[in-house]
Short mmCIF file of C-alpha atoms in Angstrom, two decimals:
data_model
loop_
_atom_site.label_atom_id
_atom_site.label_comp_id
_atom_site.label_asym_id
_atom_site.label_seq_id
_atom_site.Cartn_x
_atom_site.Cartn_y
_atom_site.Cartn_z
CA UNK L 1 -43.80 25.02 18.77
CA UNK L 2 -40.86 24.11 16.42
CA UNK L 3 -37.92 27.14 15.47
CA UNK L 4 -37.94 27.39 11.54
CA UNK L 5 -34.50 26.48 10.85
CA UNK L 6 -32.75 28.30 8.08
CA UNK L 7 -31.51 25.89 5.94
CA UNK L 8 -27.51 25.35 5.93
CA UNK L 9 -25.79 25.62 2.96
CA UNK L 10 -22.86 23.75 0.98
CA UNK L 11 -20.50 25.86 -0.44
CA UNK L 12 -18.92 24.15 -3.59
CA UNK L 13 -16.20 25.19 -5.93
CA UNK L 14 -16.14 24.13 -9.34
CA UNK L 15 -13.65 24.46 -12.24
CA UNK L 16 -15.09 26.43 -15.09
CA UNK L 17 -13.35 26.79 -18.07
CA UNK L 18 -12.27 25.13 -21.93
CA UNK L 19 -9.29 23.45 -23.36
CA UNK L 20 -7.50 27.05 -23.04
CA UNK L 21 -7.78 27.25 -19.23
CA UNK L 22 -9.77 28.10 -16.27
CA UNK L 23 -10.67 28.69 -12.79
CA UNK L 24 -12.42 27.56 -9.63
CA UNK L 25 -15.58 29.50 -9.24
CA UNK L 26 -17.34 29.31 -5.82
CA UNK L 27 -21.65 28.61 -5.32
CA UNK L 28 -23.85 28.23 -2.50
CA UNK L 29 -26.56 25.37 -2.66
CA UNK L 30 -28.59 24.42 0.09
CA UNK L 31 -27.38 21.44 2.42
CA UNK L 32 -29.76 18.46 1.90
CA UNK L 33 -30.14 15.18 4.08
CA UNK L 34 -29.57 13.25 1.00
CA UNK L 35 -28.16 15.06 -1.88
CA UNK L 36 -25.58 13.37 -3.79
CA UNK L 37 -22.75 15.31 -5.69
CA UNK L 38 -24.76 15.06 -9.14
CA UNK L 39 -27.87 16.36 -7.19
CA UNK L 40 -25.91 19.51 -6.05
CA UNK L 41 -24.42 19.89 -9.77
CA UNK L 42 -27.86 20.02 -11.34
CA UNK L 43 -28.58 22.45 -8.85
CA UNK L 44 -26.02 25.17 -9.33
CA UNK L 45 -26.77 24.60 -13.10
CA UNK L 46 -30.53 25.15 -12.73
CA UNK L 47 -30.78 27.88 -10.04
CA UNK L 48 -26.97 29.79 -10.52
CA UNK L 49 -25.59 29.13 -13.66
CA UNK L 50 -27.82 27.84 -16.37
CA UNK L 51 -24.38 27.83 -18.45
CA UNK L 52 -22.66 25.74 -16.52
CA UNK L 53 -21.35 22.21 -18.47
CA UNK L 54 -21.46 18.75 -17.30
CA UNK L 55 -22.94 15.42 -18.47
CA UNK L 56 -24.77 13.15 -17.27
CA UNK L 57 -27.55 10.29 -18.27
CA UNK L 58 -29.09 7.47 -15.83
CA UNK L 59 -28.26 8.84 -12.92
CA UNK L 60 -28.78 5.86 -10.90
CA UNK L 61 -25.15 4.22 -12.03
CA UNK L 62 -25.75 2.15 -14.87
CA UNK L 63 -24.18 4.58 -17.87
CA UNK L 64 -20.94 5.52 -16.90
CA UNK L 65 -20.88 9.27 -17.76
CA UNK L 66 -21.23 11.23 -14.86
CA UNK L 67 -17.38 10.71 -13.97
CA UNK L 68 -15.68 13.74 -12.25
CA UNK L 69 -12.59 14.53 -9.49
CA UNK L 70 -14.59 15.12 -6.42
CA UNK L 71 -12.21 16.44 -3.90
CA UNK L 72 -9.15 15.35 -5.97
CA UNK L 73 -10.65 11.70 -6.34
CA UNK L 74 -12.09 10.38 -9.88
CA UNK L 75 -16.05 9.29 -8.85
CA UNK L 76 -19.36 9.05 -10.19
CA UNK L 77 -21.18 11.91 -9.18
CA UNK L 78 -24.65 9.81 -9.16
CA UNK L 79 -23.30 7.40 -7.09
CA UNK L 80 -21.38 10.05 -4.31
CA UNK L 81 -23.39 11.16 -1.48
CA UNK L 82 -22.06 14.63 -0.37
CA UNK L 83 -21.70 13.28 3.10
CA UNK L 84 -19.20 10.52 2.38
CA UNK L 85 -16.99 13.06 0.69
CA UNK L 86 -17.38 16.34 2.59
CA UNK L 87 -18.42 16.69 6.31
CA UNK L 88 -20.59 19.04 7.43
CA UNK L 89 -18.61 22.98 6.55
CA UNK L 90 -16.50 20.97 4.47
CA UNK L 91 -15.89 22.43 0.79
CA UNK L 92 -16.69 20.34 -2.40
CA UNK L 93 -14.27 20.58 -4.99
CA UNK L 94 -15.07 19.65 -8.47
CA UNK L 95 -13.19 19.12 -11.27
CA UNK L 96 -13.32 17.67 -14.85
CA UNK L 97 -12.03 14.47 -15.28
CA UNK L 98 -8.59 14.40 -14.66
CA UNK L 99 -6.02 12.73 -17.68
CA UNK L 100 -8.81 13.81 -20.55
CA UNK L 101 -8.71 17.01 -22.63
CA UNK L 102 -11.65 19.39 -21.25
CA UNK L 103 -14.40 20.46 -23.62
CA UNK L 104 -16.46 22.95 -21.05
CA UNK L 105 -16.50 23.19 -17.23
CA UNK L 106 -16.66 19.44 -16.16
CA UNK L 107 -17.10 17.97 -19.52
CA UNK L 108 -13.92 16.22 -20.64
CA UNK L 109 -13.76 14.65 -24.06
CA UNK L 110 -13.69 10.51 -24.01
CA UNK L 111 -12.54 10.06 -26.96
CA UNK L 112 -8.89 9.34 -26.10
CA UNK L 113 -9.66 7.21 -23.64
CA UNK L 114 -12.30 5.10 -26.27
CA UNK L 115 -9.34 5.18 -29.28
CA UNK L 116 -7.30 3.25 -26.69
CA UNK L 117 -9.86 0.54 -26.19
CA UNK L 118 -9.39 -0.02 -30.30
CA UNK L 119 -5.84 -0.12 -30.17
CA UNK L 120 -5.69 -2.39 -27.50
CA UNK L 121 -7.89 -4.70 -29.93
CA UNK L 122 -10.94 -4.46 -27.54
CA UNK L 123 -13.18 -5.70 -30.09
CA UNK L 124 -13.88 -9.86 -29.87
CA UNK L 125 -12.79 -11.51 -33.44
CA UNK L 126 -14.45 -14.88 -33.16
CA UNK L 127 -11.98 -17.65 -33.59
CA UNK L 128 -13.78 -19.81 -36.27
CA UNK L 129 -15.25 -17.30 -37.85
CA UNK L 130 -12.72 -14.50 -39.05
CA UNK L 131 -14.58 -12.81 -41.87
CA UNK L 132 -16.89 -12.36 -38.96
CA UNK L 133 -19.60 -14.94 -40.03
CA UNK L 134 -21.83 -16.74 -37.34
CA UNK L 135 -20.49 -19.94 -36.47
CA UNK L 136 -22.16 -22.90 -36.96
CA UNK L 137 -22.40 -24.01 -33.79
CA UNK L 138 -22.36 -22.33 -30.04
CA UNK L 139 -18.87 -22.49 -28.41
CA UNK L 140 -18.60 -24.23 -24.92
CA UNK L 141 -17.31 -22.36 -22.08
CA UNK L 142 -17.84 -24.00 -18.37
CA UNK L 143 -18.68 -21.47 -16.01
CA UNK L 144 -16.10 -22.77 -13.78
CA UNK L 145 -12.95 -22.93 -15.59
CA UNK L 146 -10.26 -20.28 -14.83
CA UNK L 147 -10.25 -18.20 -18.19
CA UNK L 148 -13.87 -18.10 -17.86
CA UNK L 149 -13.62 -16.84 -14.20
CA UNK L 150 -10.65 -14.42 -15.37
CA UNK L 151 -13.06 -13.25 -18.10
CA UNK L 152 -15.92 -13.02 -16.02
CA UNK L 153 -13.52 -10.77 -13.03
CA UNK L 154 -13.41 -8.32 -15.56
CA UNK L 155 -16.66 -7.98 -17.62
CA UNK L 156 -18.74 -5.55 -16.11
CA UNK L 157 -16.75 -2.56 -17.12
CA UNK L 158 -18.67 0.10 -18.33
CA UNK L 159 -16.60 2.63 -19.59
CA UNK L 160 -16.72 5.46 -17.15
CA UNK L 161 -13.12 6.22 -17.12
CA UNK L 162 -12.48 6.18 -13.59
CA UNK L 163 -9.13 4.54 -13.48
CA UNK L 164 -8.03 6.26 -16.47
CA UNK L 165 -8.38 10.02 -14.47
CA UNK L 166 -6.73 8.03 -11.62
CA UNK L 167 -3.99 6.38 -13.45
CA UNK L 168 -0.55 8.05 -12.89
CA UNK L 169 1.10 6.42 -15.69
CA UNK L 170 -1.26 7.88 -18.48
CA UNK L 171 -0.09 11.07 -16.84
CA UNK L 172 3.30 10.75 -17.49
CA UNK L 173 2.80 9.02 -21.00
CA UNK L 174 0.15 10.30 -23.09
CA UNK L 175 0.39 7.45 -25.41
CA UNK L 176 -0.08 4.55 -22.37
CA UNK L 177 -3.20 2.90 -22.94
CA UNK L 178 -4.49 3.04 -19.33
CA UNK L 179 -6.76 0.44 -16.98
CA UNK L 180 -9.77 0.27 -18.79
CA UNK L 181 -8.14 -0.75 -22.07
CA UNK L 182 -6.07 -3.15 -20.78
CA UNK L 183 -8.97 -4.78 -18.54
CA UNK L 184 -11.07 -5.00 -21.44
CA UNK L 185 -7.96 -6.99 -23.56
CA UNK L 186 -7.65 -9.23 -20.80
CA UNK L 187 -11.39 -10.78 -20.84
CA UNK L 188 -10.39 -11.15 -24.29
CA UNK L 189 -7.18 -13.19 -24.31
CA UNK L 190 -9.09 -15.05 -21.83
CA UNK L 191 -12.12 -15.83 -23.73
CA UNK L 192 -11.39 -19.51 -25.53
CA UNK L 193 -13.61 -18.30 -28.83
CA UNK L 194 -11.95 -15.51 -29.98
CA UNK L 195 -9.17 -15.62 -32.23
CA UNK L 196 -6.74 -13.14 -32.12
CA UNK L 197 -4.87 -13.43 -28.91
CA UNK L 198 -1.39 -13.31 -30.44
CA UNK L 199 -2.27 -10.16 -32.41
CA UNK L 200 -3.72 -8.18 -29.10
CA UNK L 201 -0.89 -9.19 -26.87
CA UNK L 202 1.34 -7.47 -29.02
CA UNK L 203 -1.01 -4.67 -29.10
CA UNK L 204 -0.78 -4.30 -25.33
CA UNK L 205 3.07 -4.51 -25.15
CA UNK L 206 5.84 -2.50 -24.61
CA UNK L 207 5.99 0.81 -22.62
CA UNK L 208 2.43 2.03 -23.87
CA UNK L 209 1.24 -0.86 -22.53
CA UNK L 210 0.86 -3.56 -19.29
CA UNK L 211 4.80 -3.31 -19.17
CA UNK L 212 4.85 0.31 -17.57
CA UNK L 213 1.92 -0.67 -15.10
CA UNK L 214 4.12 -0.13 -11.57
CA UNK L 215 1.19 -1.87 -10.06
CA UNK L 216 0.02 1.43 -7.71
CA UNK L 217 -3.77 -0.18 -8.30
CA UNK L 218 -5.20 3.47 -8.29
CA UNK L 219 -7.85 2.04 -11.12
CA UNK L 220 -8.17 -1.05 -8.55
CA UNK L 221 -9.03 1.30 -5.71
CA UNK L 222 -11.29 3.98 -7.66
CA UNK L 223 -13.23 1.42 -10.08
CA UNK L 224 -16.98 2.33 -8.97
CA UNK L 225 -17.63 -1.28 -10.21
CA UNK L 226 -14.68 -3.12 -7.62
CA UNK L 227 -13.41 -4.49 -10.39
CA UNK L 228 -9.33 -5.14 -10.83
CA UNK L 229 -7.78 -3.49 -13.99
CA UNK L 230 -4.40 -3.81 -11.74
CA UNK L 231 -4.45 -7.78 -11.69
CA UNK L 232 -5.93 -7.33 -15.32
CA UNK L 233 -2.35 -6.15 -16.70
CA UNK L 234 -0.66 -8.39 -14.16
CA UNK L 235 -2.22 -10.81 -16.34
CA UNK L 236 -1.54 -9.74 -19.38
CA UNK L 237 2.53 -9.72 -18.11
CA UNK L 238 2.44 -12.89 -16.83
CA UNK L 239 0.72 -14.21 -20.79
CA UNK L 240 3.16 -12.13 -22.80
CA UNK L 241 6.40 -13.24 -20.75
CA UNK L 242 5.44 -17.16 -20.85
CA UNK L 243 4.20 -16.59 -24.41
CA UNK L 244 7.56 -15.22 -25.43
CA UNK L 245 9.45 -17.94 -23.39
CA UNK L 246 8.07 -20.38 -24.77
CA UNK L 247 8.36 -19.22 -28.14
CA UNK L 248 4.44 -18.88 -28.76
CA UNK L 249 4.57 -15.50 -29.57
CA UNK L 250 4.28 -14.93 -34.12
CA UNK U 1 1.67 17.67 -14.47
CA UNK U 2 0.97 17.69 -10.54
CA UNK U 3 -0.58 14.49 -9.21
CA UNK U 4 -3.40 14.93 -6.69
CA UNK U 5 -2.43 13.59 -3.24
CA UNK U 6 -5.80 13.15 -2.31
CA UNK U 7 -6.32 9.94 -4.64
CA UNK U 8 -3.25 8.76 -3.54
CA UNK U 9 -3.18 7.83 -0.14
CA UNK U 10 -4.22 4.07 -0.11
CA UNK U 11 -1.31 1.84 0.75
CA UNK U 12 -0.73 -0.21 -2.28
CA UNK U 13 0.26 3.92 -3.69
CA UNK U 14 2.24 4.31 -0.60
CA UNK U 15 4.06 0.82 -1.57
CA UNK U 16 5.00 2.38 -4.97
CA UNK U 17 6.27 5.65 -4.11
CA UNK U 18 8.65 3.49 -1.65
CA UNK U 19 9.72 1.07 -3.61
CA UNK U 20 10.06 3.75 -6.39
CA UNK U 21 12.37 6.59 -3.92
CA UNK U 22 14.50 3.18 -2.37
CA UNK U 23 15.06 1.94 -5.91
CA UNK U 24 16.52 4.97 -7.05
CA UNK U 25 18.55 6.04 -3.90
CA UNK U 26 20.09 2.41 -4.24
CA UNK U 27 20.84 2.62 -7.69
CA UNK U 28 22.33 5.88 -7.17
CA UNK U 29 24.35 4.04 -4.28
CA UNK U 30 25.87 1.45 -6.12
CA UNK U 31 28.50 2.96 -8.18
CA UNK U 32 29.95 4.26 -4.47
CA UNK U 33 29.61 1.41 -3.17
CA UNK U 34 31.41 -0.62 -5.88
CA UNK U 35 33.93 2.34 -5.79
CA UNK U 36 34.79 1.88 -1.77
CA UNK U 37 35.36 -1.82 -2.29
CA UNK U 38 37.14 -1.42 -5.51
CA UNK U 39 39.78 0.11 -3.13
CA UNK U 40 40.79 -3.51 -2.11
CA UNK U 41 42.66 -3.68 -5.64
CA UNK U 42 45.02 -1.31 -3.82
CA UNK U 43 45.55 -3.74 -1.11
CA UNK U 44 44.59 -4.18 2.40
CA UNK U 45 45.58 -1.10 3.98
CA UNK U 46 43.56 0.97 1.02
CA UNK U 47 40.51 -1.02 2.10
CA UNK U 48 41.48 -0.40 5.76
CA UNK U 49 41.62 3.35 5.08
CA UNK U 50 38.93 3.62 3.54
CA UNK U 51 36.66 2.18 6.36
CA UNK U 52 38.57 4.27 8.91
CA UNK U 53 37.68 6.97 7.09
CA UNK U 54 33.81 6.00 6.87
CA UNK U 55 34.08 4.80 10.37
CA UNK U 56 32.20 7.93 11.95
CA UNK U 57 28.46 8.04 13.41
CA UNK U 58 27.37 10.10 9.72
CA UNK U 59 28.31 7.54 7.52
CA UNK U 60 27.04 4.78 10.35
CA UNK U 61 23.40 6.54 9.58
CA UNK U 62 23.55 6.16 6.10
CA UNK U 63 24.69 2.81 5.99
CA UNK U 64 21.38 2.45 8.34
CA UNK U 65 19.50 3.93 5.97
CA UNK U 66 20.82 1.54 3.45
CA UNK U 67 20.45 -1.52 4.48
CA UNK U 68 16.68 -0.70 5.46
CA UNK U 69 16.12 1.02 1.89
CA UNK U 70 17.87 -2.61 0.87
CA UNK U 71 15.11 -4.58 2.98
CA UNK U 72 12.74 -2.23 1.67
CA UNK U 73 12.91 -2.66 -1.84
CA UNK U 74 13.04 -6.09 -1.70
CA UNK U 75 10.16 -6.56 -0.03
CA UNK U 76 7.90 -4.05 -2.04
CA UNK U 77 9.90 -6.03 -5.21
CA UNK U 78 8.54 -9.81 -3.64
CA UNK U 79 4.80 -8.26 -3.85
CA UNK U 80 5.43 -7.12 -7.21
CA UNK U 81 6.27 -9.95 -8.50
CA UNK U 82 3.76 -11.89 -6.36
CA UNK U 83 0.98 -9.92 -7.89
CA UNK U 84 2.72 -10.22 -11.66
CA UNK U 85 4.15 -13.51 -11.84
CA UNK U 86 1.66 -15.39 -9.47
CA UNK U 87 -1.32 -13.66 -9.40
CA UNK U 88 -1.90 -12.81 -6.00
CA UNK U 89 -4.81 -9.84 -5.70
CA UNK U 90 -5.65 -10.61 -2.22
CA UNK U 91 -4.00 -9.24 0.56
CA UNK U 92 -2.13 -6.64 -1.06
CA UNK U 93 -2.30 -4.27 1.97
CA UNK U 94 -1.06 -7.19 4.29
CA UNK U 95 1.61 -7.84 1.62
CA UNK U 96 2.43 -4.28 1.97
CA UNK U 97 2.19 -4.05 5.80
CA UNK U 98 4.73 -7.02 5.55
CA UNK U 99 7.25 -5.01 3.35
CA UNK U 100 7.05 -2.63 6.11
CA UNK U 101 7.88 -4.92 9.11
CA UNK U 102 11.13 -6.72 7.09
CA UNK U 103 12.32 -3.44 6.52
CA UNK U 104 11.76 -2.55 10.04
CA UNK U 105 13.17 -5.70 11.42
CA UNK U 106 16.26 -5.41 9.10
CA UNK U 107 16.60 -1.91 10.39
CA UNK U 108 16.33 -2.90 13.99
CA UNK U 109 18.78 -5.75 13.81
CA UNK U 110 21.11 -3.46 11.65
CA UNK U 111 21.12 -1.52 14.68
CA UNK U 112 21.48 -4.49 17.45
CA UNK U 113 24.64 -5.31 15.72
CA UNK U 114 26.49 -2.48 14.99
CA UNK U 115 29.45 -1.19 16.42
CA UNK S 1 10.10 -1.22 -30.42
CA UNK S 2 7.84 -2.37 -28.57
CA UNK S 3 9.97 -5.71 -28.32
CA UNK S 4 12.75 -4.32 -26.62
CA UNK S 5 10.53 -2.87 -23.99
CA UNK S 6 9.47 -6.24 -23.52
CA UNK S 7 12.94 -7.70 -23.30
CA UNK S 8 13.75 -4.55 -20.95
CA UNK S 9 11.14 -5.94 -18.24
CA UNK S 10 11.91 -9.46 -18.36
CA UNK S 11 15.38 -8.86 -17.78
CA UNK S 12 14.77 -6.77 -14.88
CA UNK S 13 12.08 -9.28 -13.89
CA UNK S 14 14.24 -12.09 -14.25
CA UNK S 15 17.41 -10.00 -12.37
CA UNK S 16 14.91 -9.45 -9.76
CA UNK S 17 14.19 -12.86 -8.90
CA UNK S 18 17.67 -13.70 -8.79
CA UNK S 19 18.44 -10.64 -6.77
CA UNK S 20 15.57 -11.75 -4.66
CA UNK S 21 18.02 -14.80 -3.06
CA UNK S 22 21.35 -12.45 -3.56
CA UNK S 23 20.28 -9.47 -1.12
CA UNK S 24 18.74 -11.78 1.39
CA UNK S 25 21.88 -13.40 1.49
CA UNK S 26 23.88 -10.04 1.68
CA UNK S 27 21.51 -8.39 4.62
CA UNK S 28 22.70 -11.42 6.54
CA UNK S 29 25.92 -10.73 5.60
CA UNK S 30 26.07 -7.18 6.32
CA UNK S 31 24.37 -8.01 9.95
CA UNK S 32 26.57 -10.75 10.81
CA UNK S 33 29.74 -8.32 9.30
CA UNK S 34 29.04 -5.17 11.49
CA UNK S 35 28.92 -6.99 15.06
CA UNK S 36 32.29 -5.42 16.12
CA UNK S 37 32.87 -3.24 13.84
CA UNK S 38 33.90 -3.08 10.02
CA UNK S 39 37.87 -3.98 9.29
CA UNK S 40 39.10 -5.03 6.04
CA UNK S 41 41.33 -7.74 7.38
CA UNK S 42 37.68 -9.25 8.29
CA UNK S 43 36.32 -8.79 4.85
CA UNK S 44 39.21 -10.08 3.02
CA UNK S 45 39.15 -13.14 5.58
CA UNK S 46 36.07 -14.17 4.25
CA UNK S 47 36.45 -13.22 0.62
CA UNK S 48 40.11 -13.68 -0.37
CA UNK S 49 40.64 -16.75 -2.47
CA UNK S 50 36.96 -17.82 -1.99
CA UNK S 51 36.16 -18.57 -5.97
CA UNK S 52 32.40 -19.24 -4.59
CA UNK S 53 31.61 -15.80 -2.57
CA UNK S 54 33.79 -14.73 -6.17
CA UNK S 55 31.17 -16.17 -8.45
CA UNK S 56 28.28 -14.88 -6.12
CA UNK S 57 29.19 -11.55 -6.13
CA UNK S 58 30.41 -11.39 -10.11
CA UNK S 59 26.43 -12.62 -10.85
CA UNK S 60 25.01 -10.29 -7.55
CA UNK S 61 26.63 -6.84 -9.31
CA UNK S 62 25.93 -7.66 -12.73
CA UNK S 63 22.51 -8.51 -12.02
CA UNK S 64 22.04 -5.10 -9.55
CA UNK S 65 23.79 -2.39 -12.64
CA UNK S 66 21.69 -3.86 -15.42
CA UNK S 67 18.09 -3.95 -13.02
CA UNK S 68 19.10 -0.17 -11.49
CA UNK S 69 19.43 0.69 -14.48
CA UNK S 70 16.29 -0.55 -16.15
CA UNK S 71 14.82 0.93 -13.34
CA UNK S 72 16.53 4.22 -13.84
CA UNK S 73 15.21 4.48 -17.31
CA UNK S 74 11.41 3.93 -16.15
CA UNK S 75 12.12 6.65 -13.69
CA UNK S 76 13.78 8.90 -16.29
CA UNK S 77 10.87 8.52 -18.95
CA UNK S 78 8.23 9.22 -17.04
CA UNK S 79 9.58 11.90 -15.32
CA UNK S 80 12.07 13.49 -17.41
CA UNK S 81 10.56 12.55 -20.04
CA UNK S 82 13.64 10.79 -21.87
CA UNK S 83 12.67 8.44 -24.39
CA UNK S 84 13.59 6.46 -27.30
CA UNK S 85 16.12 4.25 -28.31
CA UNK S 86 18.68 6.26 -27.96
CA UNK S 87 18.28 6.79 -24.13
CA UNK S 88 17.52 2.96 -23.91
CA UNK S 89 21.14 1.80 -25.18
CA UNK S 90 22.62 4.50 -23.21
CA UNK S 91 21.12 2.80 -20.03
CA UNK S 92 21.46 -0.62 -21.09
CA UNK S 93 25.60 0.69 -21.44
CA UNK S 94 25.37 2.30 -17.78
CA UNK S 95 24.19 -1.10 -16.75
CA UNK S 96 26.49 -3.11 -18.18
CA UNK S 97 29.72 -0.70 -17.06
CA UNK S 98 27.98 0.07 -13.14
CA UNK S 99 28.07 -4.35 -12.98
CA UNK S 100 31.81 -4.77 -14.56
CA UNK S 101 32.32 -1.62 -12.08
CA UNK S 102 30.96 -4.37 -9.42
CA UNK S 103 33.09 -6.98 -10.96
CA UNK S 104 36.64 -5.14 -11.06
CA UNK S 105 35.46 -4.54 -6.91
CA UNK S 106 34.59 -8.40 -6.40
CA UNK S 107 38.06 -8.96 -8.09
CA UNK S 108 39.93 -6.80 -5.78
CA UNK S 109 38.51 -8.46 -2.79
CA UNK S 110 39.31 -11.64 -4.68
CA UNK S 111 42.75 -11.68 -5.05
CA UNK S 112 44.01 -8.79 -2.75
#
């Protein structure tokens, strides 16, 4: 005859609070098998504390919105099996997204991070076509050739804002345009139909941009999507110092 | 703003907090060290004293110290400029297991020699 | 602004790889000077009258003030938070004086 078995639990401690401050509160959820950190989230908010703030969409890792510090680590929650982050009697710490002013609990506001992506000239400006007309014809770009590839490397971001919460130099300069932006100017610059390369190199320069990256690859290591912001702005370096050596820079 | 240590532990972070500390303990260094041989304008026997003077197992250390910071930083430099200049994204961890053993081998042979 | 940020890193990028060859060379140096001790009878053997080791060690200090101290301002922004022009002359001056500082020592050991 099989022992009923009380069910362990997890103890978690989450930051509550708003832009003015806060504090680690402490719940109890059951231990599951499989739970992963989103899982135990929904459950503190359903069962303890119905006002608790977080966001949250596809869960399955295809939206990018989940983001939070789990143990002091930038992850996606939906993605984050409790096990791989806490062992069994281990405390889970959660935190809003570090880097990003907080709106409630573990809901930071993105739209820093997303302002960045326009002033690094994220958007594609096609090359024949500046008053943003379709062009005539498609453009050819073989698969295999190394701006394609380059392009390619970087293409799947989707925003999360991962390696912006992990990025040390956004914390020490507000104004530094972080991984993601950078990444996303780099599939540009390398993509042979757009137009304004000169115009977005200059937009990632200087100490707001790839010239402060000290290379720590924090965004490298985090990125839920093992892509390479770091090599990304090693990239964009290497373009703007040949570009000004050999006098192709406006 | 404090900085998680958690996050930080992988070794390409590790490789940037020592290449940051060396690069500043050097530059901090080199006025000194331009200083001591500046004494040579003052002749031999300045020079002389001054090394007398340095010549005790204290300033041996720190010389130690230098010339491995020295070996250091130019190895975490080399996979900088590897990474920025040539592109290289693979094998950063070997690249910075490497910067580890030339500083360790400079520091060893520092050692072999002195005295 | 943002240009002489840029010109900031490619100087200490281009110092760099020159300092690259320069402090390989002057580990070997230091290793092959310390076997039996440090005298300054030794040194000046080697560097007296030498216009070469001279020229070497004019382009070595110059190149180490100016990168420590491009480096010294990236430490100093980001974690003292000193920024803006102002600060970025001063350390392109501290540069510029620590090298000649390294100069007026390669002199000594020149001529002495």
């Amino acid at each position: 005859m099989e022992t009923l078995k009380a069910p362990e639990t997890l103890k978690v401690r989450v930051w509550r609070g708003d832009a003015a401050g806060g504090e680690f509160a402490e719940y109890a959820v059951p231990a599951r098998e499989n739970q992963t950190v989103l899982d135990v989230v929904t459950e503190i908010q359903r069962e303890i504390e119905p006002t608790l703030a977080y966001r949250f969409a596809c869960r399955v890792g295809m939206c990018g919105s989940c983001a939070m510090e789990v143990n002091g680590r930038a992850r996606w929650t939906c993605r984050t099996h409790v096990r791989r982050v806490a062992r069994p009697g281990e405390v889970l710490e959660l935190r809003p997204l570090a880097n990003l002013p907080v709106i409630r609990d573990l809901a930071t506001d993105m739209a820093p991070f997303f302002d960045k992506w326009a002033r690094a000239r994220g958007q594609f400006q096609p090359k024949d076509a500046g008053d943003g007309a379709v062009p005539d014809d498609f453009a050819v770009v073989p698969p295999e050739s190394k701006a394609r590839r380059e392009a390619d490397a970087g293409i799947e971001c989707i925003g999360c804002g991962v390696c912006y919460a992990s990025c040390d130099i956004v914390a020490w300069n507000p104004d530094y345009l972080g991984p993601a932006a950078m990444n996303r100017a780099w599939t540009l610059v390398n993509d042979v139909r757009d137009g304004a390369r000169g115009a977005r190199l200059e937009a990632v320069s200087g100490d707001a941009g790839c010239h402060s990256c000290h290379s720590t690859q924090s965004c490298t290591q985090h990125c839920p999507k093992n892509l390479d912001p770091s090599s990304a702005i090693a990239g964009l370096k290497r373009s703007l110092f040949w570009d000004s050596l050999l006098g192709r820079r406006g | 703003m404090s900085l998680d240590p958690r996050g930080r532990s992988h070794p390409t972070y590790i490789a940037f907090i020592l290449h940051r500390v060396s690069g500043l303990l050097l530059a901090l260094f080199l006025p000194l060290h331009f200083w001591a041989l500046g004494q040579a304008i003052h002749g031999e026997a300045a020079l002389e004293g001054f090394l007398r003077w340095a010549d005790n197992p204290l300033l041996k250390a720190a010389e130690w110290a230098l010339v491995v910071l020295l070996a250091l930083h130019l190895a975490g430099g080399l996979r900088v400029m590897a990474l920025e200049f040539l592109g290289w994204r693979a094998r950063q961890k070997d690249m910075v297991a490497a910067s580890l053993g030339l500083a360790f081998a400079a520091g060893v042979l520092f050692l072999l020699n002195v005295g | 602004m943002s240009r002489g940020a840029v010109h900031l890193w490619a100087a200490q990028r281009v110092t760099a790889l020159f300092l690259g060859v320069a402090v390989a060379v002057h580990l070997v140096t230091i290793i092959i000077a310390v076997r039996g001790g440090l005298s300054a009878a030794e040194i000046l053997g080697r560097t007296q009258g030498a216009t070469a080791w001279f020229l070497f060690y004019c382009a070595f200090a110059l190149a180490a003030g100016l990168h420590a101290a491009i480096g010294l301002r990236t430490i100093a922004a980001e974690w003292l938070g000193w920024r803006g022009r102002g600060f970025d002359l001063a350390w392109l001056g501290i540069g510029l004086l620590t090298g000649l500082f390294g100069v007026r020592a390669a002199w000594g050991l020149y001529v002495a």
